[in-house]
PDB file of C-alpha atoms in Angstrom:
ATOM      1  CA  MET O 236       0.223   0.223  -0.019  1.00 89.00           C
ATOM      2  CA  LEU O 237       2.892   2.197   0.321  1.00 94.00           C
ATOM      3  CA  TYR O 238       4.881   1.569  -2.764  1.00 95.00           C
ATOM      4  CA  PRO O 239       4.309   3.670  -5.791  1.00 97.00           C
ATOM      5  CA  TYR O 240       3.994   2.033  -9.069  1.00 97.00           C
ATOM      6  CA  ALA O 241       6.786   4.450 -10.331  1.00 96.00           C
ATOM      7  CA  TYR O 242       9.091   6.649  -8.789  1.00 95.00           C
ATOM      8  CA  ALA O 243      10.529   9.932 -10.791  1.00 96.00           C
ATOM      9  CA  GLU O 244      13.001  12.520 -10.044  1.00 95.00           C
ATOM     10  CA  SER O 245      10.162  15.333 -10.631  1.00 97.00           C
ATOM     11  CA  VAL O 246       7.086  15.864 -12.790  1.00 98.00           C
ATOM     12  CA  PHE O 247       9.178  17.176 -15.462  1.00 98.00           C
ATOM     13  CA  SER O 248      11.295  13.844 -16.021  1.00 97.00           C
ATOM     14  CA  ILE O 249       7.770  11.945 -16.786  1.00 98.00           C
ATOM     15  CA  ASP O 250       6.862  11.077 -20.624  1.00 98.00           C
ATOM     16  CA  TYR O 251       2.795  11.919 -20.578  1.00 98.00           C
ATOM     17  CA  GLN O 252       2.758  10.917 -23.894  1.00 98.00           C
ATOM     18  CA  LYS O 253       3.748   7.389 -22.891  1.00 97.00           C
ATOM     19  CA  LEU O 254       0.860   7.505 -19.966  1.00 98.00           C
ATOM     20  CA  TYR O 255      -1.503   8.346 -22.951  1.00 98.00           C
ATOM     21  CA  ASP O 256      -0.083   5.701 -25.199  1.00 98.00           C
ATOM     22  CA  LYS O 257      -0.539   3.177 -22.263  1.00 97.00           C
ATOM     23  CA  GLY O 258      -4.148   3.911 -22.230  1.00 98.00           C
ATOM     24  CA  TYR O 259      -3.964   6.616 -19.174  1.00 98.00           C
ATOM     25  CA  ARG O 260      -6.319   9.513 -19.734  1.00 98.00           C
ATOM     26  CA  GLY O 261      -6.330  11.471 -16.524  1.00 98.00           C
ATOM     27  CA  ILE O 262      -3.793  12.689 -14.084  1.00 98.00           C
ATOM     28  CA  ILE O 263      -4.316  13.949 -10.326  1.00 98.00           C
ATOM     29  CA  PHE O 264      -1.632  15.927  -9.068  1.00 98.00           C
ATOM     30  CA  ASP O 265      -0.676  17.276  -5.732  1.00 98.00           C
ATOM     31  CA  ILE O 266       0.215  20.699  -5.568  1.00 97.00           C
ATOM     32  CA  ASP O 267       3.048  21.400  -2.602  1.00 95.00           C
ATOM     33  CA  ASN O 268       6.151  19.899  -3.251  1.00 94.00           C
ATOM     34  CA  THR O 269       5.219  18.250  -6.139  1.00 97.00           C
ATOM     35  CA  LEU O 270       4.790  21.019  -8.615  1.00 98.00           C
ATOM     36  CA  VAL O 271       6.329  23.643  -6.669  1.00 96.00           C
ATOM     37  CA  HIS O 272       7.920  24.386  -3.418  1.00 93.00           C
ATOM     38  CA  HIS O 273       5.173  24.462  -0.679  1.00 91.00           C
ATOM     39  CA  GLY O 274       3.040  27.695  -0.720  1.00 91.00           C
ATOM     40  CA  ASP O 275       4.497  29.081  -4.194  1.00 94.00           C
ATOM     41  CA  ASP O 276       2.723  29.930  -7.037  1.00 95.00           C
ATOM     42  CA  SER O 277       2.758  28.153 -10.419  1.00 97.00           C
ATOM     43  CA  THR O 278       5.593  28.841 -12.544  1.00 97.00           C
ATOM     44  CA  LYS O 279       5.709  29.439 -16.158  1.00 98.00           C
ATOM     45  CA  GLU O 280       7.401  25.717 -16.223  1.00 98.00           C
ATOM     46  CA  VAL O 281       4.322  24.075 -14.724  1.00 98.00           C
ATOM     47  CA  ASP O 282       1.748  26.435 -16.594  1.00 98.00           C
ATOM     48  CA  ASP O 283       3.444  25.032 -19.925  1.00 98.00           C
ATOM     49  CA  LEU O 284       3.391  21.315 -18.368  1.00 98.00           C
ATOM     50  CA  PHE O 285      -0.274  21.598 -18.032  1.00 98.00           C
ATOM     51  CA  ARG O 286      -0.624  22.698 -21.517  1.00 98.00           C
ATOM     52  CA  LEU O 287       1.166  20.018 -22.804  1.00 98.00           C
ATOM     53  CA  ILE O 288      -0.143  17.345 -20.792  1.00 98.00           C
ATOM     54  CA  GLN O 289      -3.951  18.785 -21.777  1.00 98.00           C
ATOM     55  CA  ASN O 290      -2.585  19.034 -25.604  1.00 98.00           C
ATOM     56  CA  ILE O 291      -1.984  15.524 -25.675  1.00 98.00           C
ATOM     57  CA  GLY O 292      -5.387  14.602 -24.632  1.00 98.00           C
ATOM     58  CA  LEU O 293      -4.915  13.671 -21.097  1.00 98.00           C
ATOM     59  CA  LYS O 294      -7.216  15.333 -18.249  1.00 98.00           C
ATOM     60  CA  THR O 295      -5.960  16.934 -15.131  1.00 98.00           C
ATOM     61  CA  LEU O 296      -7.290  17.526 -11.380  1.00 98.00           C
ATOM     62  CA  LEU O 297      -5.276  19.050  -8.554  1.00 98.00           C
ATOM     63  CA  LEU O 298      -6.228  17.113  -5.425  1.00 98.00           C
ATOM     64  CA  THR O 299      -5.073  18.744  -2.423  1.00 97.00           C
ATOM     65  CA  ASN O 300      -5.392  19.251   1.468  1.00 96.00           C
ATOM     66  CA  ASN O 301      -4.914  22.933   0.828  1.00 95.00           C
ATOM     67  CA  GLU O 302      -7.721  25.562   1.186  1.00 96.00           C
ATOM     68  CA  GLU O 303      -9.470  26.839  -2.158  1.00 96.00           C
ATOM     69  CA  GLU O 304      -8.120  30.469  -1.718  1.00 96.00           C
ATOM     70  CA  ARG O 305      -4.371  28.777  -2.089  1.00 95.00           C
ATOM     71  CA  VAL O 306      -5.720  26.583  -5.116  1.00 96.00           C
ATOM     72  CA  LYS O 307      -7.294  29.487  -7.008  1.00 96.00           C
ATOM     73  CA  ARG O 308      -4.150  31.507  -6.634  1.00 96.00           C
ATOM     74  CA  PHE O 309      -2.023  28.529  -8.227  1.00 97.00           C
ATOM     75  CA  ILE O 310      -4.269  28.011 -11.227  1.00 97.00           C
ATOM     76  CA  ARG O 311      -4.347  31.486 -12.086  1.00 96.00           C
ATOM     77  CA  ASN O 312      -2.922  30.324 -15.495  1.00 96.00           C
ATOM     78  CA  ILE O 313      -3.853  26.840 -15.534  1.00 97.00           C
ATOM     79  CA  ASP O 314      -7.216  25.257 -16.612  1.00 96.00           C
ATOM     80  CA  THR O 315      -7.901  22.099 -14.544  1.00 98.00           C
ATOM     81  CA  LEU O 316     -10.250  20.733 -12.269  1.00 98.00           C
ATOM     82  CA  TYR O 317      -9.560  20.746  -8.486  1.00 98.00           C
ATOM     83  CA  ILE O 318     -10.454  19.449  -5.083  1.00 98.00           C
ATOM     84  CA  CYS O 319      -9.461  20.947  -2.028  1.00 97.00           C
ATOM     85  CA  ASP O 320      -9.542  20.168   1.808  1.00 97.00           C
ATOM     86  CA  ALA O 321      -9.326  16.577   0.055  1.00 97.00           C
ATOM     87  CA  GLN O 322      -8.256  14.641   3.469  1.00 97.00           C
ATOM     88  CA  LYS O 323      -5.629  12.729   1.843  1.00 97.00           C
ATOM     89  CA  PRO O 324      -5.233   9.630   2.138  1.00 96.00           C
ATOM     90  CA  ASP O 325      -8.793   9.136   2.924  1.00 96.00           C
ATOM     91  CA  LYS O 326     -10.095   7.739  -0.830  1.00 96.00           C
ATOM     92  CA  THR O 327     -13.167   9.305  -0.817  1.00 97.00           C
ATOM     93  CA  ASN O 328     -11.896  12.527  -2.918  1.00 98.00           C
ATOM     94  CA  TYR O 329      -9.384  10.356  -5.068  1.00 98.00           C
ATOM     95  CA  LEU O 330     -12.679   8.313  -6.197  1.00 98.00           C
ATOM     96  CA  LYS O 331     -14.542  11.779  -6.671  1.00 98.00           C
ATOM     97  CA  ALA O 332     -11.730  13.083  -9.037  1.00 98.00           C
ATOM     98  CA  VAL O 333     -11.709  10.305 -11.368  1.00 98.00           C
ATOM     99  CA  GLU O 334     -15.708  10.683 -11.508  1.00 98.00           C
ATOM    100  CA  MET O 335     -14.965  14.643 -12.176  1.00 98.00           C
ATOM    101  CA  MET O 336     -12.538  13.726 -14.987  1.00 98.00           C
ATOM    102  CA  GLN O 337     -15.180  11.288 -16.319  1.00 98.00           C
ATOM    103  CA  ILE O 338     -12.870   8.821 -16.713  1.00 98.00           C
ATOM    104  CA  LYS O 339     -12.184   5.191 -15.158  1.00 98.00           C
ATOM    105  CA  LYS O 340      -9.937   4.557 -12.029  1.00 97.00           C
ATOM    106  CA  GLU O 341      -7.973   2.171 -14.112  1.00 98.00           C
ATOM    107  CA  GLU O 342      -7.336   5.039 -16.857  1.00 98.00           C
ATOM    108  CA  THR O 343      -5.997   7.454 -13.897  1.00 98.00           C
ATOM    109  CA  VAL O 344      -2.635   8.282 -12.240  1.00 98.00           C
ATOM    110  CA  LEU O 345      -2.014  10.166  -9.393  1.00 98.00           C
ATOM    111  CA  ILE O 346       1.456  12.261  -9.177  1.00 98.00           C
ATOM    112  CA  GLY O 347       2.820  13.258  -5.659  1.00 98.00           C
ATOM    113  CA  ASP O 348       5.769  13.587  -3.478  1.00 97.00           C
ATOM    114  CA  GLN O 349       4.547  12.080  -0.068  1.00 95.00           C
ATOM    115  CA  ILE O 350       4.072   8.187   0.306  1.00 96.00           C
ATOM    116  CA  PHE O 351       1.524   8.679   3.832  1.00 95.00           C
ATOM    117  CA  THR O 352      -0.902  10.796   1.902  1.00 95.00           C
ATOM    118  CA  ASP O 353      -0.791  10.999  -2.085  1.00 97.00           C
ATOM    119  CA  ILE O 354       0.529   7.376  -2.543  1.00 97.00           C
ATOM    120  CA  LEU O 355      -1.363   5.446  -0.047  1.00 97.00           C
ATOM    121  CA  GLY O 356      -4.631   7.218  -0.872  1.00 98.00           C
ATOM    122  CA  ALA O 357      -4.318   6.279  -4.689  1.00 98.00           C
ATOM    123  CA  ASN O 358      -3.280   2.782  -3.906  1.00 97.00           C
ATOM    124  CA  ARG O 359      -6.096   2.551  -1.617  1.00 97.00           C
ATOM    125  CA  SER O 360      -8.686   3.761  -4.367  1.00 98.00           C
ATOM    126  CA  GLY O 361      -7.016   1.716  -7.047  1.00 98.00           C
ATOM    127  CA  ILE O 362      -5.297   4.401  -8.908  1.00 98.00           C
ATOM    128  CA  ALA O 363      -1.671   3.973 -10.197  1.00 98.00           C
ATOM    129  CA  SER O 364       0.623   6.536  -8.121  1.00 98.00           C
ATOM    130  CA  ILE O 365       4.075   7.855  -9.529  1.00 98.00           C
ATOM    131  CA  LEU O 366       6.011   9.307  -6.619  1.00 97.00           C
ATOM    132  CA  VAL O 367       8.197  12.116  -7.425  1.00 97.00           C
ATOM    133  CA  LYS O 368      10.985  13.576  -5.203  1.00 94.00           C
ATOM    134  CA  PHE O 369       9.720  16.368  -3.074  1.00 90.00           C
ATOM    135  CA  ILE O 370      10.892  19.672  -4.137  1.00 87.00           C
ATOM    136  CA  ARG O 371      13.121  21.204  -1.032  1.00 76.00           C
ATOM    137  CA  LEU O 372      15.310  24.356  -1.399  1.00 69.00           C
ATOM    138  CA  LYS O 373      18.953  24.301  -0.752  1.00 69.00           C
ATOM    139  CA  GLU O 374      18.635  26.055   2.326  1.00 70.00           C
ATOM    140  CA  GLU O 375      16.287  23.799   3.862  1.00 63.00           C
ATOM    141  CA  THR O 376      18.323  21.428   5.815  1.00 65.00           C
ATOM    142  CA  LYS O 377      15.853  19.510   8.053  1.00 67.00           C
ATOM    143  CA  ILE O 378      13.283  17.457   7.205  1.00 69.00           C
ATOM    144  CA  GLY O 379      10.350  15.928   9.323  1.00 72.00           C
ATOM    145  CA  LYS O 380      10.077  12.875  10.914  1.00 82.00           C
ATOM    146  CA  ARG O 381       7.795  11.406   8.206  1.00 81.00           C
ATOM    147  CA  ARG O 382      10.167  12.129   5.625  1.00 79.00           C
ATOM    148  CA  HIS O 383      12.827   9.937   7.460  1.00 82.00           C
ATOM    149  CA  VAL O 384      10.436   6.889   7.553  1.00 89.00           C
ATOM    150  CA  GLU O 385       9.392   7.699   4.016  1.00 91.00           C
ATOM    151  CA  ASN O 386      13.415   7.313   2.943  1.00 89.00           C
ATOM    152  CA  TRP O 387      13.518   4.091   4.926  1.00 90.00           C
ATOM    153  CA  ILE O 388      10.419   2.849   2.813  1.00 92.00           C
ATOM    154  CA  LEU O 389      11.755   4.059  -0.402  1.00 90.00           C
ATOM    155  CA  ARG O 390      15.284   1.957   0.418  1.00 90.00           C
ATOM    156  CA  CYS O 391      12.775  -0.794   0.882  1.00 90.00           C
ATOM    157  CA  TYR O 392      10.998  -0.175  -2.416  1.00 91.00           C
ATOM    158  CA  ARG O 393      14.191   0.173  -4.296  1.00 88.00           C
ATOM    159  CA  LYS O 394      15.280  -3.616  -3.251  1.00 90.00           C
ATOM    160  CA  ASN O 395      11.824  -5.175  -4.122  1.00 87.00           C
ATOM    161  CA  LYS O 396      12.503  -4.865  -8.259  1.00 86.00           C
ATOM    162  CA  SER O 397       8.994  -6.651  -8.884  1.00 85.00           C
ATOM    163  CA  LEU O 398       7.181  -3.650  -7.443  1.00 84.00           C
ATOM    164  CA  GLN O 399       9.171  -0.896  -9.087  1.00 86.00           C
ATOM    165  CA  ASN O 400       8.424   0.477 -12.481  1.00 88.00           C
ATOM    166  CA  ARG O 401       4.393  -1.137 -12.585  1.00 92.00           C
ATOM    167  CA  LEU O 402       3.823   1.291 -15.208  1.00 94.00           C
ATOM    168  CA  GLY O 403       6.630   0.413 -17.540  1.00 93.00           C
ATOM    169  CA  ASP O 404       8.862   2.783 -19.318  1.00 93.00           C
ATOM    170  CA  ILE O 405       7.297   6.172 -18.253  1.00 96.00           C
ATOM    171  CA  LEU O 406      10.354   8.298 -17.922  1.00 94.00           C
ATOM    172  CA  LYS O 407      11.872  10.494 -20.388  1.00 92.00           C
ATOM    173  CA  LYS O 408      15.131   9.325 -22.095  1.00 83.00           C
ATOM    174  CA  ARG O 409      18.062  11.048 -20.564  1.00 73.00           C
ATOM    175  CA  GLY O 410      20.172  13.038 -22.388  1.00 59.00           C
TER     176      GLY O 410
END
């Protein structure tokens, strides 16, 4: 329940065309430390990423425990559905997200940075999950206790090859 289907450096290292070609039709994104550093507004790169994803034919939805004011500020330049105050990892709003995008949960991927909220909720809901490295500023030297536990879980995940890359080759080629 705690292992992601795939692990990526960032949202920018994922090949969204490959996800579409594999039959996925919607992506649920977490915001903070997944798309931008906690509390930051969207960036031009993130805005462009959403346009690229949507031009491929994938639907998008932001699923966040943030309040609506934060989400509205974030999506100022992004046309996307959203659910705020989502109470992740409760699976209720994961399934509501799938319903809002009008697709099947088997056609949905969640992308987030936290194992105990994003990944656990997606896995409990029967939705494929991609964990990305959380965005951390260079001056941030301390991480919370939960992040230390997540690092331990990731070490175990990396040793279990059968649970890795369950989405197949979905990463962009380097170089």
